[in-house]
Amino acid sequence: MLAGTPSPHSASSIRGLGDGQAWLTLVFGPMYLLALLGNATLLTVIQIDSTLHQPMFLLLATLAATDLGLATSIAPGLLSVLWFGPLSVQYAVCLIQMFFVHALTAMESGVLLAMACDRAVAVGRPLHYPILVTKARVGYAVLALTLKAVAIVVPFPLLVARFEHFHAKIIHHAYCAHMAVVELVVGNTRVNNLYGLALSLAVSGVDILGIAGSYGLIAHAVLQLPTWEARAKAFGTCSSHICVILAFYVPGLFSYLTHRFGRHTVPKPVHILLSNVYLLLPPALNPLIYGVRTKQIRNRFLEMFKFRKKQF
């Protein structure tokens, strides 16, 4: 469309996929369903079992709630675009979606850092763990992470809302990503670009360094243990979290690198699909990873399943 003042409607689409884009619902649809069912089940198990009301599992519940919000903020729109084509959305709704997608992504990264710190204390100072890590402190940490995510992401929609003219009103993306909207702006977007880059490096960079530092302390503590069996047991308590970290950061890093350095070699639809995989894959995999590898959750879920089966 021609440039003009912001319309109360914008449209999102994925250009270049052709007739095959409807078939992608067979990939992203099950991922979203798995994210919904898996994280809802995880939250239910933790809520009804009082023995799981411990700092580690409360952080896991926070991660599950974040995953639910993150998946729901993009998946319905993505599936609608893939199945029905360009989707018309209110301009205000687009800005709201932008805020939630980026805030929940920052929240997820922060929770993973908090979980790494929790494991570092549990492995490095097990005798002091009940004193150092309490439910109250976990609550304060979650509140701080939430406030941080809100504070750093609020400028995104505000920086976009200040512009009055756009080259077009069709966002070639499945959701209202900040940079996808900025690409349509008529005017100087240097502040948007710099803030987006600085935020990505600061949030992800700081969290990754914190996670690496935590696992450095864990590795040091594990290597001090006298037997191989003790080392394997201590390291096994962190295996689920390591898998979750890899599921979140590896696709994200791959998506970031292809966007920054492969813009002219990697097709635009591939960039878009990678960004959606980056946001949908962790919410789909995290419940499976923790449900299978965490003994307390696995046993509690099997008990619930057997109880319901007996009722029928």
mmCIF file of C-alpha atoms in Angstrom:
data_model
loop_
_atom_site.group_PDB
_atom_site.id
_atom_site.type_symbol
_atom_site.label_atom_id
_atom_site.label_comp_id
_atom_site.label_asym_id
_atom_site.label_seq_id
_atom_site.Cartn_x
_atom_site.Cartn_y
_atom_site.Cartn_z
ATOM 1 C CA MET A 1 0.000 0.000 0.000
ATOM 2 C CA LEU A 2 1.025 3.627 -0.365
ATOM 3 C CA ALA A 3 2.454 5.560 2.537
ATOM 4 C CA GLY A 4 0.068 7.368 4.753
ATOM 5 C CA THR A 5 -0.951 7.892 8.329
ATOM 6 C CA PRO A 6 -1.190 4.738 10.435
ATOM 7 C CA SER A 7 -4.392 2.951 9.636
ATOM 8 C CA PRO A 8 -6.397 1.455 12.501
ATOM 9 C CA HIS A 9 -5.685 -1.807 10.684
ATOM 10 C CA SER A 10 -2.425 -3.448 9.716
ATOM 11 C CA ALA A 11 -1.913 -6.794 8.055
ATOM 12 C CA SER A 12 0.572 -9.569 8.646
ATOM 13 C CA SER A 13 1.606 -12.049 6.005
ATOM 14 C CA ILE A 14 4.409 -14.371 4.940
ATOM 15 C CA ARG A 15 5.283 -13.611 1.356
ATOM 16 C CA GLY A 16 7.048 -16.227 -0.758
ATOM 17 C CA LEU A 17 5.783 -19.500 0.703
ATOM 18 C CA GLY A 18 3.288 -20.107 -2.089
ATOM 19 C CA ASP A 19 0.636 -22.802 -1.922
ATOM 20 C CA GLY A 20 2.645 -24.881 0.542
ATOM 21 C CA GLN A 21 2.216 -22.530 3.476
ATOM 22 C CA ALA A 22 -1.070 -24.133 4.581
ATOM 23 C CA TRP A 23 0.813 -27.408 5.099
ATOM 24 C CA LEU A 24 3.043 -25.700 7.649
ATOM 25 C CA THR A 25 0.059 -25.702 10.010
ATOM 26 C CA LEU A 26 0.761 -29.435 10.369
ATOM 27 C CA VAL A 27 4.101 -28.443 11.912
ATOM 28 C CA PHE A 28 3.235 -25.407 14.003
ATOM 29 C CA GLY A 29 -0.252 -26.579 15.006
ATOM 30 C CA PRO A 30 0.985 -29.643 16.945
ATOM 31 C CA MET A 31 3.792 -27.556 18.441
ATOM 32 C CA TYR A 32 1.276 -25.068 19.837
ATOM 33 C CA LEU A 33 -1.034 -27.837 21.070
ATOM 34 C CA LEU A 34 1.888 -29.533 22.790
ATOM 35 C CA ALA A 35 2.909 -26.238 24.384
ATOM 36 C CA LEU A 36 -0.621 -25.693 25.716
ATOM 37 C CA LEU A 37 -1.189 -29.200 27.033
ATOM 38 C CA GLY A 38 2.334 -29.748 28.318
ATOM 39 C CA ASN A 39 2.712 -26.482 30.227
ATOM 40 C CA ALA A 40 -0.843 -26.587 31.567
ATOM 41 C CA THR A 41 -0.206 -30.123 32.844
ATOM 42 C CA LEU A 42 3.079 -29.051 34.396
ATOM 43 C CA LEU A 43 1.405 -26.150 36.201
ATOM 44 C CA THR A 44 -1.413 -28.420 37.396
ATOM 45 C CA VAL A 45 0.965 -31.064 38.758
ATOM 46 C CA ILE A 46 3.022 -28.473 40.643
ATOM 47 C CA GLN A 47 -0.074 -26.762 42.008
ATOM 48 C CA ILE A 48 -1.861 -29.840 43.383
ATOM 49 C CA ASP A 49 1.217 -31.515 44.895
ATOM 50 C CA SER A 50 2.306 -29.625 48.001
ATOM 51 C CA THR A 51 5.644 -31.478 48.061
ATOM 52 C CA LEU A 52 6.543 -29.666 44.838
ATOM 53 C CA HIS A 53 6.059 -26.229 46.388
ATOM 54 C CA GLN A 54 9.813 -25.763 46.545
ATOM 55 C CA PRO A 55 11.998 -23.042 44.975
ATOM 56 C CA MET A 56 13.181 -25.192 42.071
ATOM 57 C CA PHE A 57 9.651 -26.209 41.084
ATOM 58 C CA LEU A 58 8.264 -22.715 41.635
ATOM 59 C CA LEU A 59 10.814 -21.441 39.115
ATOM 60 C CA LEU A 60 9.748 -24.259 36.799
ATOM 61 C CA ALA A 61 6.115 -23.173 37.191
ATOM 62 C CA THR A 62 7.141 -19.615 36.301
ATOM 63 C CA LEU A 63 8.880 -20.938 33.191
ATOM 64 C CA ALA A 64 5.761 -22.929 32.235
ATOM 65 C CA ALA A 65 3.501 -19.882 32.678
ATOM 66 C CA THR A 66 5.896 -17.791 30.572
ATOM 67 C CA ASP A 67 5.920 -20.482 27.883
ATOM 68 C CA LEU A 68 2.123 -20.522 27.806
ATOM 69 C CA GLY A 69 2.002 -16.769 27.331
ATOM 70 C CA LEU A 70 4.774 -16.735 24.733
ATOM 71 C CA ALA A 71 3.235 -19.500 22.617
ATOM 72 C CA THR A 72 -0.250 -17.977 22.816
ATOM 73 C CA SER A 73 1.016 -14.516 21.865
ATOM 74 C CA ILE A 74 2.165 -15.683 18.417
ATOM 75 C CA ALA A 75 0.764 -19.124 17.522
ATOM 76 C CA PRO A 76 -2.911 -18.225 16.835
ATOM 77 C CA GLY A 77 -1.883 -15.417 14.478
ATOM 78 C CA LEU A 78 0.772 -17.574 12.816
ATOM 79 C CA LEU A 79 -1.688 -20.420 12.169
ATOM 80 C CA SER A 80 -4.280 -17.969 10.826
ATOM 81 C CA VAL A 81 -1.747 -16.428 8.428
ATOM 82 C CA LEU A 82 -0.591 -19.847 7.225
ATOM 83 C CA TRP A 83 -4.119 -21.133 6.692
ATOM 84 C CA PHE A 84 -6.068 -18.084 5.545
ATOM 85 C CA GLY A 85 -3.389 -15.753 4.176
ATOM 86 C CA PRO A 86 -2.823 -12.086 5.209
ATOM 87 C CA LEU A 87 -4.459 -11.320 8.533
ATOM 88 C CA SER A 88 -5.948 -7.916 9.351
ATOM 89 C CA VAL A 89 -5.213 -6.684 12.877
ATOM 90 C CA GLN A 90 -5.854 -3.459 14.746
ATOM 91 C CA TYR A 91 -2.823 -1.165 14.843
ATOM 92 C CA ALA A 92 -3.100 -0.918 18.643
ATOM 93 C CA VAL A 93 -3.346 -4.704 18.895
ATOM 94 C CA CYS A 94 -0.188 -4.965 16.807
ATOM 95 C CA LEU A 95 1.703 -2.782 19.289
ATOM 96 C CA ILE A 96 0.320 -4.778 22.226
ATOM 97 C CA GLN A 97 1.428 -8.035 20.616
ATOM 98 C CA MET A 98 4.870 -6.527 20.025
ATOM 99 C CA PHE A 99 5.161 -5.719 23.714
ATOM 100 C CA PHE A 100 4.086 -9.157 24.956
ATOM 101 C CA VAL A 101 6.234 -11.141 22.518
ATOM 102 C CA HIS A 102 9.427 -9.281 23.408
ATOM 103 C CA ALA A 103 8.629 -9.003 27.135
ATOM 104 C CA LEU A 104 7.887 -12.722 27.474
ATOM 105 C CA THR A 105 11.055 -13.581 25.537
ATOM 106 C CA ALA A 106 13.095 -11.441 27.950
ATOM 107 C CA MET A 107 11.218 -13.028 30.871
ATOM 108 C CA GLU A 108 12.041 -16.541 29.653
ATOM 109 C CA SER A 109 15.722 -15.712 29.368
ATOM 110 C CA GLY A 110 15.695 -14.242 32.869
ATOM 111 C CA VAL A 111 13.963 -17.295 34.362
ATOM 112 C CA LEU A 112 16.564 -19.580 32.780
ATOM 113 C CA LEU A 113 19.266 -17.481 34.450
ATOM 114 C CA ALA A 114 17.466 -17.714 37.809
ATOM 115 C CA MET A 115 17.186 -21.496 37.426
ATOM 116 C CA ALA A 116 20.911 -21.720 36.658
ATOM 117 C CA CYS A 117 21.720 -19.753 39.815
ATOM 118 C CA ASP A 118 19.382 -22.027 41.794
ATOM 119 C CA ARG A 119 21.222 -25.136 40.522
ATOM 120 C CA ALA A 120 24.598 -23.527 41.263
ATOM 121 C CA VAL A 121 23.639 -23.044 44.918
ATOM 122 C CA ALA A 122 22.055 -26.516 45.155
ATOM 123 C CA VAL A 123 25.180 -28.236 43.811
ATOM 124 C CA GLY A 124 27.865 -25.926 45.228
ATOM 125 C CA ARG A 125 26.430 -25.312 48.693
ATOM 126 C CA PRO A 126 23.824 -28.028 49.340
ATOM 127 C CA LEU A 127 23.868 -27.660 53.143
ATOM 128 C CA HIS A 128 23.113 -23.938 52.914
ATOM 129 C CA TYR A 129 20.584 -24.270 50.072
ATOM 130 C CA PRO A 130 17.409 -24.216 52.276
ATOM 131 C CA ILE A 131 18.647 -21.027 53.933
ATOM 132 C CA LEU A 132 19.929 -19.220 50.850
ATOM 133 C CA VAL A 133 17.107 -20.158 48.454
ATOM 134 C CA THR A 134 13.641 -19.735 49.956
ATOM 135 C CA LYS A 135 10.171 -19.439 48.460
ATOM 136 C CA ALA A 136 10.034 -15.777 49.453
ATOM 137 C CA ARG A 137 13.294 -15.011 47.661
ATOM 138 C CA VAL A 138 12.088 -16.875 44.585
ATOM 139 C CA GLY A 139 8.956 -14.713 44.649
ATOM 140 C CA TYR A 140 11.044 -11.532 44.846
ATOM 141 C CA ALA A 141 13.258 -12.777 42.004
ATOM 142 C CA VAL A 142 10.250 -13.497 39.774
ATOM 143 C CA LEU A 143 8.802 -10.063 40.552
ATOM 144 C CA ALA A 144 12.137 -8.404 39.715
ATOM 145 C CA LEU A 145 12.392 -10.333 36.436
ATOM 146 C CA THR A 146 8.852 -9.304 35.507
ATOM 147 C CA LEU A 147 9.478 -5.638 36.249
ATOM 148 C CA LYS A 148 12.764 -5.745 34.319
ATOM 149 C CA ALA A 149 11.114 -7.329 31.270
ATOM 150 C CA VAL A 150 8.335 -4.732 31.290
ATOM 151 C CA ALA A 151 10.702 -1.796 31.786
ATOM 152 C CA ILE A 152 13.098 -2.693 28.980
ATOM 153 C CA VAL A 153 10.420 -3.645 26.434
ATOM 154 C CA VAL A 154 7.948 -0.766 26.947
ATOM 155 C CA PRO A 155 10.085 1.525 24.720
ATOM 156 C CA PHE A 156 9.550 -0.786 21.718
ATOM 157 C CA PRO A 157 5.887 0.077 21.053
ATOM 158 C CA LEU A 158 6.450 3.667 22.166
ATOM 159 C CA LEU A 159 9.311 4.149 19.699
ATOM 160 C CA VAL A 160 7.150 2.760 16.891
ATOM 161 C CA ALA A 161 4.017 4.691 17.869
ATOM 162 C CA ARG A 162 5.822 8.030 17.446
ATOM 163 C CA PHE A 163 5.927 7.564 13.659
ATOM 164 C CA GLU A 164 2.998 8.770 11.579
ATOM 165 C CA HIS A 165 3.830 7.505 8.095
ATOM 166 C CA PHE A 166 4.605 4.048 6.700
ATOM 167 C CA HIS A 167 5.733 2.769 3.317
ATOM 168 C CA ALA A 168 3.029 0.096 3.494
ATOM 169 C CA LYS A 169 0.529 -1.330 5.920
ATOM 170 C CA ILE A 170 1.375 -4.977 5.365
ATOM 171 C CA ILE A 171 3.879 -6.475 7.794
ATOM 172 C CA HIS A 172 5.692 -9.300 6.060
ATOM 173 C CA HIS A 173 5.886 -11.375 9.193
ATOM 174 C CA ALA A 174 3.612 -13.755 11.086
ATOM 175 C CA TYR A 175 3.491 -11.448 14.116
ATOM 176 C CA CYS A 176 4.267 -7.834 14.934
ATOM 177 C CA ALA A 177 7.986 -8.130 15.590
ATOM 178 C CA HIS A 178 9.642 -4.811 16.358
ATOM 179 C CA MET A 179 12.051 -4.813 13.418
ATOM 180 C CA ALA A 180 9.395 -6.077 11.001
ATOM 181 C CA VAL A 181 7.281 -3.009 11.783
ATOM 182 C CA VAL A 182 10.269 -0.632 11.783
ATOM 183 C CA GLU A 183 11.125 -1.721 8.230
ATOM 184 C CA LEU A 184 7.866 -0.085 7.060
ATOM 185 C CA VAL A 185 8.464 3.245 8.776
ATOM 186 C CA VAL A 186 8.980 6.477 6.822
ATOM 187 C CA GLY A 187 11.573 8.433 8.786
ATOM 188 C CA ASN A 188 14.771 8.083 10.749
ATOM 189 C CA THR A 189 14.691 4.732 12.562
ATOM 190 C CA ARG A 190 18.241 4.839 13.905
ATOM 191 C CA VAL A 191 17.062 5.020 17.530
ATOM 192 C CA ASN A 192 14.815 1.981 17.025
ATOM 193 C CA ASN A 193 17.628 0.009 15.405
ATOM 194 C CA LEU A 194 20.197 0.911 18.052
ATOM 195 C CA TYR A 195 17.829 0.218 20.939
ATOM 196 C CA GLY A 196 16.781 -3.118 19.453
ATOM 197 C CA LEU A 197 20.390 -4.198 18.938
ATOM 198 C CA ALA A 198 21.499 -2.947 22.365
ATOM 199 C CA LEU A 199 18.593 -4.677 24.070
ATOM 200 C CA SER A 200 19.278 -7.978 22.316
ATOM 201 C CA LEU A 201 22.956 -7.895 23.251
ATOM 202 C CA ALA A 202 22.380 -6.677 26.801
ATOM 203 C CA VAL A 203 19.554 -9.033 27.776
ATOM 204 C CA SER A 204 20.704 -12.194 26.027
ATOM 205 C CA GLY A 205 24.395 -11.429 26.540
ATOM 206 C CA VAL A 206 24.107 -10.776 30.285
ATOM 207 C CA ASP A 207 21.849 -13.785 30.834
ATOM 208 C CA ILE A 208 24.112 -16.105 28.830
ATOM 209 C CA LEU A 209 27.172 -14.886 30.751
ATOM 210 C CA GLY A 210 25.318 -15.419 34.023
ATOM 211 C CA ILE A 211 24.273 -18.929 33.000
ATOM 212 C CA ALA A 212 27.824 -19.746 31.861
ATOM 213 C CA GLY A 213 29.203 -18.451 35.164
ATOM 214 C CA SER A 214 26.697 -20.512 37.143
ATOM 215 C CA TYR A 215 27.618 -23.672 35.282
ATOM 216 C CA GLY A 216 31.284 -22.860 35.730
ATOM 217 C CA LEU A 217 30.683 -22.910 39.499
ATOM 218 C CA ILE A 218 28.659 -26.115 39.140
ATOM 219 C CA ALA A 219 31.454 -27.792 37.163
ATOM 220 C CA HIS A 220 34.018 -26.713 39.764
ATOM 221 C CA ALA A 221 31.874 -28.101 42.604
ATOM 222 C CA VAL A 222 31.176 -31.370 40.772
ATOM 223 C CA LEU A 223 34.863 -31.971 40.057
ATOM 224 C CA GLN A 224 35.614 -31.665 43.775
ATOM 225 C CA LEU A 225 33.413 -34.660 44.603
ATOM 226 C CA PRO A 226 35.381 -37.796 45.515
ATOM 227 C CA THR A 227 33.693 -40.453 43.332
ATOM 228 C CA TRP A 228 32.482 -40.684 39.751
ATOM 229 C CA GLU A 229 29.028 -41.798 40.944
ATOM 230 C CA ALA A 230 28.665 -38.681 43.096
ATOM 231 C CA ARG A 231 29.745 -36.485 40.188
ATOM 232 C CA ALA A 232 27.270 -38.130 37.809
ATOM 233 C CA LYS A 233 24.430 -37.727 40.335
ATOM 234 C CA ALA A 234 25.226 -34.062 40.975
ATOM 235 C CA PHE A 235 25.526 -33.288 37.278
ATOM 236 C CA GLY A 236 22.325 -35.240 36.561
ATOM 237 C CA THR A 237 20.325 -32.761 38.636
ATOM 238 C CA CYS A 238 21.227 -30.095 36.043
ATOM 239 C CA SER A 239 20.692 -32.151 32.867
ATOM 240 C CA SER A 240 17.075 -31.066 32.327
ATOM 241 C CA HIS A 241 17.978 -27.407 32.686
ATOM 242 C CA ILE A 242 20.876 -27.758 30.243
ATOM 243 C CA CYS A 243 18.508 -29.243 27.638
ATOM 244 C CA VAL A 244 16.046 -26.382 28.150
ATOM 245 C CA ILE A 245 18.821 -23.792 27.782
ATOM 246 C CA LEU A 246 19.971 -25.371 24.515
ATOM 247 C CA ALA A 247 16.380 -25.524 23.219
ATOM 248 C CA PHE A 248 15.958 -21.777 23.848
ATOM 249 C CA TYR A 249 19.307 -20.253 22.926
ATOM 250 C CA VAL A 250 20.498 -22.430 20.020
ATOM 251 C CA PRO A 251 17.489 -21.731 17.716
ATOM 252 C CA GLY A 252 17.554 -18.108 18.876
ATOM 253 C CA LEU A 253 21.229 -17.710 18.047
ATOM 254 C CA PHE A 254 20.740 -19.389 14.673
ATOM 255 C CA SER A 255 17.783 -17.120 13.897
ATOM 256 C CA TYR A 256 19.744 -14.025 14.958
ATOM 257 C CA LEU A 257 22.812 -14.922 12.871
ATOM 258 C CA THR A 258 20.799 -15.674 9.730
ATOM 259 C CA HIS A 259 18.905 -12.395 10.157
ATOM 260 C CA ARG A 260 22.020 -10.265 10.723
ATOM 261 C CA PHE A 261 24.482 -11.896 8.347
ATOM 262 C CA GLY A 262 22.392 -13.960 5.937
ATOM 263 C CA ARG A 263 19.870 -11.334 4.915
ATOM 264 C CA HIS A 264 20.911 -11.444 1.259
ATOM 265 C CA THR A 265 21.576 -15.189 1.044
ATOM 266 C CA VAL A 266 18.781 -16.710 3.142
ATOM 267 C CA PRO A 267 15.239 -16.160 1.756
ATOM 268 C CA LYS A 268 12.932 -13.910 3.748
ATOM 269 C CA PRO A 269 10.359 -16.675 4.462
ATOM 270 C CA VAL A 270 13.135 -18.735 6.046
ATOM 271 C CA HIS A 271 13.983 -15.831 8.385
ATOM 272 C CA ILE A 272 10.339 -15.569 9.402
ATOM 273 C CA LEU A 273 9.858 -19.290 9.961
ATOM 274 C CA LEU A 274 13.077 -19.506 11.986
ATOM 275 C CA SER A 275 11.912 -16.705 14.275
ATOM 276 C CA ASN A 276 8.659 -18.576 14.889
ATOM 277 C CA VAL A 277 10.465 -21.851 15.529
ATOM 278 C CA TYR A 278 12.695 -20.003 18.014
ATOM 279 C CA LEU A 279 9.653 -18.821 19.977
ATOM 280 C CA LEU A 280 7.481 -21.961 19.689
ATOM 281 C CA LEU A 281 10.020 -24.754 20.057
ATOM 282 C CA PRO A 282 11.021 -24.116 23.710
ATOM 283 C CA PRO A 283 7.402 -23.929 24.992
ATOM 284 C CA ALA A 284 6.686 -27.226 23.206
ATOM 285 C CA LEU A 285 9.830 -29.038 24.388
ATOM 286 C CA ASN A 286 10.248 -27.750 27.944
ATOM 287 C CA PRO A 287 7.322 -29.707 29.474
ATOM 288 C CA LEU A 288 8.547 -32.900 27.805
ATOM 289 C CA ILE A 289 12.105 -32.375 29.035
ATOM 290 C CA TYR A 290 11.122 -31.677 32.627
ATOM 291 C CA GLY A 291 8.258 -34.172 32.647
ATOM 292 C CA VAL A 292 10.488 -37.016 31.478
ATOM 293 C CA ARG A 293 13.760 -36.161 33.254
ATOM 294 C CA THR A 294 12.460 -34.864 36.612
ATOM 295 C CA LYS A 295 11.608 -37.829 38.818
ATOM 296 C CA GLN A 296 9.215 -36.046 41.187
ATOM 297 C CA ILE A 297 7.118 -34.592 38.359
ATOM 298 C CA ARG A 298 7.144 -37.829 36.377
ATOM 299 C CA ASN A 299 6.032 -39.906 39.368
ATOM 300 C CA ARG A 300 3.320 -37.438 40.342
ATOM 301 C CA PHE A 301 1.953 -37.342 36.796
ATOM 302 C CA LEU A 302 1.855 -41.162 36.622
ATOM 303 C CA GLU A 303 0.006 -41.268 39.941
ATOM 304 C CA MET A 304 -2.577 -38.793 38.635
ATOM 305 C CA PHE A 305 -2.983 -40.790 35.428
ATOM 306 C CA LYS A 306 -3.443 -44.077 37.294
ATOM 307 C CA PHE A 307 -5.966 -42.499 39.687
ATOM 308 C CA ARG A 308 -8.071 -41.141 36.827
ATOM 309 C CA LYS A 309 -7.851 -44.474 35.010
ATOM 310 C CA LYS A 310 -9.185 -46.318 38.071
ATOM 311 C CA GLN A 311 -12.108 -43.899 38.290
ATOM 312 C CA PHE A 312 -13.234 -44.913 34.811
#
